[in-house]
Amino acid sequence: MPLTLCVLLWAVDGQVRSLARYEDEVLALVPRHGGRVLSRVRSVPGEDASRPTEVQVIEMPDDAALAAYMADPDRVALADLRDRSVARTEIVRVEQVVG
């Protein structure tokens, strides 16, 4: 059963560009596991720093595909960049709502 995730990311102070570079690289791996990036947005510079730096909505075919993506060797190889640039991540399973 497909799952939809809302991913909220906060950058380490002064590392917004580094976070964006990291996300560019790891999100490029999503299709390899049958997933799709449905939306990706960033907060406006100068806005409330307590808010997420970036928000993504990602669809994966199932939990196995998500696990494979998380364990992808190319993604794991970027852990150092992630540790330097991402202060916090929250992942929320969500449902599409048609209004």
mmCIF file with all atom_site columns, C-alpha atoms in Angstrom:
data_model
loop_
_atom_site.group_PDB
_atom_site.id
_atom_site.type_symbol
_atom_site.label_atom_id
_atom_site.label_alt_id
_atom_site.label_comp_id
_atom_site.label_asym_id
_atom_site.label_entity_id
_atom_site.label_seq_id
_atom_site.pdbx_PDB_ins_code
_atom_site.Cartn_x
_atom_site.Cartn_y
_atom_site.Cartn_z
_atom_site.occupancy
_atom_site.B_iso_or_equiv
_atom_site.pdbx_formal_charge
_atom_site.auth_seq_id
_atom_site.auth_comp_id
_atom_site.auth_asym_id
_atom_site.auth_atom_id
_atom_site.pdbx_PDB_model_num
ATOM 1  C CA . MET A 1 1  ? 0.000   0.000  0.000  1.00 0.00 ? 1  MET A CA 1
ATOM 2  C CA . PRO A 1 2  ? 1.475   3.400  -0.980 1.00 0.00 ? 2  PRO A CA 1
ATOM 3  C CA . LEU A 1 3  ? 2.447   5.780  1.777  1.00 0.00 ? 3  LEU A CA 1
ATOM 4  C CA . THR A 1 4  ? 2.792   9.532  1.770  1.00 0.00 ? 4  THR A CA 1
ATOM 5  C CA . LEU A 1 5  ? 5.274   11.279 4.039  1.00 0.00 ? 5  LEU A CA 1
ATOM 6  C CA . CYS A 1 6  ? 5.593   14.904 5.057  1.00 0.00 ? 6  CYS A CA 1
ATOM 7  C CA . VAL A 1 7  ? 9.253   15.547 5.865  1.00 0.00 ? 7  VAL A CA 1
ATOM 8  C CA . LEU A 1 8  ? 10.146  18.649 7.891  1.00 0.00 ? 8  LEU A CA 1
ATOM 9  C CA . LEU A 1 9  ? 13.799  19.661 8.062  1.00 0.00 ? 9  LEU A CA 1
ATOM 10 C CA . TRP A 1 10 ? 15.624  22.291 10.100 1.00 0.00 ? 10 TRP A CA 1
ATOM 11 C CA . ALA A 1 11 ? 19.095  23.443 9.040  1.00 0.00 ? 11 ALA A CA 1
ATOM 12 C CA . VAL A 1 12 ? 22.057  23.797 11.348 1.00 0.00 ? 12 VAL A CA 1
ATOM 13 C CA . ASP A 1 13 ? 22.646  27.539 11.868 1.00 0.00 ? 13 ASP A CA 1
ATOM 14 C CA . GLY A 1 14 ? 24.267  28.964 8.752  1.00 0.00 ? 14 GLY A CA 1
ATOM 15 C CA . GLN A 1 15 ? 23.901  25.728 6.773  1.00 0.00 ? 15 GLN A CA 1
ATOM 16 C CA . VAL A 1 16 ? 20.780  26.321 4.662  1.00 0.00 ? 16 VAL A CA 1
ATOM 17 C CA . ARG A 1 17 ? 22.706  25.916 1.392  1.00 0.00 ? 17 ARG A CA 1
ATOM 18 C CA . SER A 1 18 ? 24.395  22.791 2.685  1.00 0.00 ? 18 SER A CA 1
ATOM 19 C CA . LEU A 1 19 ? 21.014  21.321 3.674  1.00 0.00 ? 19 LEU A CA 1
ATOM 20 C CA . ALA A 1 20 ? 19.665  22.123 0.195  1.00 0.00 ? 20 ALA A CA 1
ATOM 21 C CA . ARG A 1 21 ? 22.674  20.437 -1.438 1.00 0.00 ? 21 ARG A CA 1
ATOM 22 C CA . TYR A 1 22 ? 22.229  17.345 0.730  1.00 0.00 ? 22 TYR A CA 1
ATOM 23 C CA . GLU A 1 23 ? 18.520  17.149 -0.052 1.00 0.00 ? 23 GLU A CA 1
ATOM 24 C CA . ASP A 1 24 ? 19.163  17.643 -3.785 1.00 0.00 ? 24 ASP A CA 1
ATOM 25 C CA . GLU A 1 25 ? 21.374  14.563 -3.700 1.00 0.00 ? 25 GLU A CA 1
ATOM 26 C CA . VAL A 1 26 ? 19.254  12.261 -1.542 1.00 0.00 ? 26 VAL A CA 1
ATOM 27 C CA . LEU A 1 27 ? 15.935  13.173 -3.140 1.00 0.00 ? 27 LEU A CA 1
ATOM 28 C CA . ALA A 1 28 ? 17.407  12.229 -6.520 1.00 0.00 ? 28 ALA A CA 1
ATOM 29 C CA . LEU A 1 29 ? 17.560  8.668  -5.133 1.00 0.00 ? 29 LEU A CA 1
ATOM 30 C CA . VAL A 1 30 ? 13.825  8.446  -4.361 1.00 0.00 ? 30 VAL A CA 1
ATOM 31 C CA . PRO A 1 31 ? 12.767  7.270  -7.866 1.00 0.00 ? 31 PRO A CA 1
ATOM 32 C CA . ARG A 1 32 ? 15.338  4.459  -7.640 1.00 0.00 ? 32 ARG A CA 1
ATOM 33 C CA . HIS A 1 33 ? 13.045  2.967  -4.970 1.00 0.00 ? 33 HIS A CA 1
ATOM 34 C CA . GLY A 1 34 ? 9.778   3.580  -6.809 1.00 0.00 ? 34 GLY A CA 1
ATOM 35 C CA . GLY A 1 35 ? 8.976   6.809  -4.983 1.00 0.00 ? 35 GLY A CA 1
ATOM 36 C CA . ARG A 1 36 ? 8.118   10.334 -6.062 1.00 0.00 ? 36 ARG A CA 1
ATOM 37 C CA . VAL A 1 37 ? 8.801   13.742 -4.579 1.00 0.00 ? 37 VAL A CA 1
ATOM 38 C CA . LEU A 1 38 ? 5.383   15.390 -4.788 1.00 0.00 ? 38 LEU A CA 1
ATOM 39 C CA . SER A 1 39 ? 6.358   18.737 -3.294 1.00 0.00 ? 39 SER A CA 1
ATOM 40 C CA . ARG A 1 40 ? 9.455   20.481 -1.972 1.00 0.00 ? 40 ARG A CA 1
ATOM 41 C CA . VAL A 1 41 ? 9.389   23.994 -0.526 1.00 0.00 ? 41 VAL A CA 1
ATOM 42 C CA . ARG A 1 42 ? 11.716  26.149 1.590  1.00 0.00 ? 42 ARG A CA 1
ATOM 43 C CA . SER A 1 43 ? 10.897  28.814 4.115  1.00 0.00 ? 43 SER A CA 1
ATOM 44 C CA . VAL A 1 44 ? 11.438  32.417 3.136  1.00 0.00 ? 44 VAL A CA 1
ATOM 45 C CA . PRO A 1 45 ? 14.759  33.790 4.450  1.00 0.00 ? 45 PRO A CA 1
ATOM 46 C CA . GLY A 1 46 ? 14.293  35.970 7.512  1.00 0.00 ? 46 GLY A CA 1
ATOM 47 C CA . GLU A 1 47 ? 11.110  34.219 8.626  1.00 0.00 ? 47 GLU A CA 1
ATOM 48 C CA . ASP A 1 48 ? 10.716  32.611 12.050 1.00 0.00 ? 48 ASP A CA 1
ATOM 49 C CA . ALA A 1 49 ? 13.810  30.417 12.578 1.00 0.00 ? 49 ALA A CA 1
ATOM 50 C CA . SER A 1 50 ? 11.806  28.008 14.737 1.00 0.00 ? 50 SER A CA 1
ATOM 51 C CA . ARG A 1 51 ? 9.913   26.915 11.618 1.00 0.00 ? 51 ARG A CA 1
ATOM 52 C CA . PRO A 1 52 ? 11.246  24.180 9.311  1.00 0.00 ? 52 PRO A CA 1
ATOM 53 C CA . THR A 1 53 ? 13.810  25.245 6.722  1.00 0.00 ? 53 THR A CA 1
ATOM 54 C CA . GLU A 1 54 ? 12.406  22.821 4.153  1.00 0.00 ? 54 GLU A CA 1
ATOM 55 C CA . VAL A 1 55 ? 9.232   20.762 3.819  1.00 0.00 ? 55 VAL A CA 1
ATOM 56 C CA . GLN A 1 56 ? 8.809   17.856 1.428  1.00 0.00 ? 56 GLN A CA 1
ATOM 57 C CA . VAL A 1 57 ? 5.950   15.560 0.538  1.00 0.00 ? 57 VAL A CA 1
ATOM 58 C CA . ILE A 1 58 ? 7.175   12.189 -0.681 1.00 0.00 ? 58 ILE A CA 1
ATOM 59 C CA . GLU A 1 59 ? 5.219   9.179  -1.895 1.00 0.00 ? 59 GLU A CA 1
ATOM 60 C CA . MET A 1 60 ? 6.709   5.688  -1.571 1.00 0.00 ? 60 MET A CA 1
ATOM 61 C CA . PRO A 1 61 ? 5.155   2.434  -2.805 1.00 0.00 ? 61 PRO A CA 1
ATOM 62 C CA . ASP A 1 62 ? 5.313   0.766  0.624  1.00 0.00 ? 62 ASP A CA 1
ATOM 63 C CA . ASP A 1 63 ? 7.305   0.411  3.831  1.00 0.00 ? 63 ASP A CA 1
ATOM 64 C CA . ALA A 1 64 ? 9.820   -1.908 2.168  1.00 0.00 ? 64 ALA A CA 1
ATOM 65 C CA . ALA A 1 65 ? 10.613  0.734  -0.465 1.00 0.00 ? 65 ALA A CA 1
ATOM 66 C CA . LEU A 1 66 ? 11.031  3.357  2.254  1.00 0.00 ? 66 LEU A CA 1
ATOM 67 C CA . ALA A 1 67 ? 13.397  1.073  4.184  1.00 0.00 ? 67 ALA A CA 1
ATOM 68 C CA . ALA A 1 68 ? 15.400  0.395  1.017  1.00 0.00 ? 68 ALA A CA 1
ATOM 69 C CA . TYR A 1 69 ? 15.661  4.135  0.338  1.00 0.00 ? 69 TYR A CA 1
ATOM 70 C CA . MET A 1 70 ? 16.800  4.849  3.898  1.00 0.00 ? 70 MET A CA 1
ATOM 71 C CA . ALA A 1 71 ? 19.462  2.115  3.616  1.00 0.00 ? 71 ALA A CA 1
ATOM 72 C CA . ASP A 1 72 ? 20.557  3.020  0.069  1.00 0.00 ? 72 ASP A CA 1
ATOM 73 C CA . PRO A 1 73 ? 24.384  2.997  0.086  1.00 0.00 ? 73 PRO A CA 1
ATOM 74 C CA . ASP A 1 74 ? 24.520  6.266  -1.893 1.00 0.00 ? 74 ASP A CA 1
ATOM 75 C CA . ARG A 1 75 ? 22.294  7.913  0.745  1.00 0.00 ? 75 ARG A CA 1
ATOM 76 C CA . VAL A 1 76 ? 24.255  6.436  3.641  1.00 0.00 ? 76 VAL A CA 1
ATOM 77 C CA . ALA A 1 77 ? 27.490  7.718  2.065  1.00 0.00 ? 77 ALA A CA 1
ATOM 78 C CA . LEU A 1 78 ? 26.170  11.281 2.520  1.00 0.00 ? 78 LEU A CA 1
ATOM 79 C CA . ALA A 1 79 ? 25.721  10.919 6.298  1.00 0.00 ? 79 ALA A CA 1
ATOM 80 C CA . ASP A 1 80 ? 28.593  13.287 7.074  1.00 0.00 ? 80 ASP A CA 1
ATOM 81 C CA . LEU A 1 81 ? 27.057  16.061 4.959  1.00 0.00 ? 81 LEU A CA 1
ATOM 82 C CA . ARG A 1 82 ? 23.711  15.408 6.605  1.00 0.00 ? 82 ARG A CA 1
ATOM 83 C CA . ASP A 1 83 ? 25.202  15.610 10.095 1.00 0.00 ? 83 ASP A CA 1
ATOM 84 C CA . ARG A 1 84 ? 26.843  18.954 9.266  1.00 0.00 ? 84 ARG A CA 1
ATOM 85 C CA . SER A 1 85 ? 23.758  20.519 7.710  1.00 0.00 ? 85 SER A CA 1
ATOM 86 C CA . VAL A 1 86 ? 20.544  19.045 9.171  1.00 0.00 ? 86 VAL A CA 1
ATOM 87 C CA . ALA A 1 87 ? 19.808  19.958 12.788 1.00 0.00 ? 87 ALA A CA 1
ATOM 88 C CA . ARG A 1 88 ? 16.447  18.197 13.016 1.00 0.00 ? 88 ARG A CA 1
ATOM 89 C CA . THR A 1 89 ? 14.123  16.057 10.927 1.00 0.00 ? 89 THR A CA 1
ATOM 90 C CA . GLU A 1 90 ? 10.503  15.115 11.534 1.00 0.00 ? 90 GLU A CA 1
ATOM 91 C CA . ILE A 1 91 ? 8.677   12.627 9.331  1.00 0.00 ? 91 ILE A CA 1
ATOM 92 C CA . VAL A 1 92 ? 4.895   12.456 9.473  1.00 0.00 ? 92 VAL A CA 1
ATOM 93 C CA . ARG A 1 93 ? 2.793   9.911  7.619  1.00 0.00 ? 93 ARG A CA 1
ATOM 94 C CA . VAL A 1 94 ? -0.016  11.828 5.969  1.00 0.00 ? 94 VAL A CA 1
ATOM 95 C CA . GLU A 1 95 ? -3.004  11.221 3.697  1.00 0.00 ? 95 GLU A CA 1
ATOM 96 C CA . GLN A 1 96 ? -3.890  13.175 0.587  1.00 0.00 ? 96 GLN A CA 1
ATOM 97 C CA . VAL A 1 97 ? -6.936  15.392 1.099  1.00 0.00 ? 97 VAL A CA 1
ATOM 98 C CA . VAL A 1 98 ? -8.859  16.548 -1.928 1.00 0.00 ? 98 VAL A CA 1
ATOM 99 C CA . GLY A 1 99 ? -10.642 19.791 -1.206 1.00 0.00 ? 99 GLY A CA 1
#
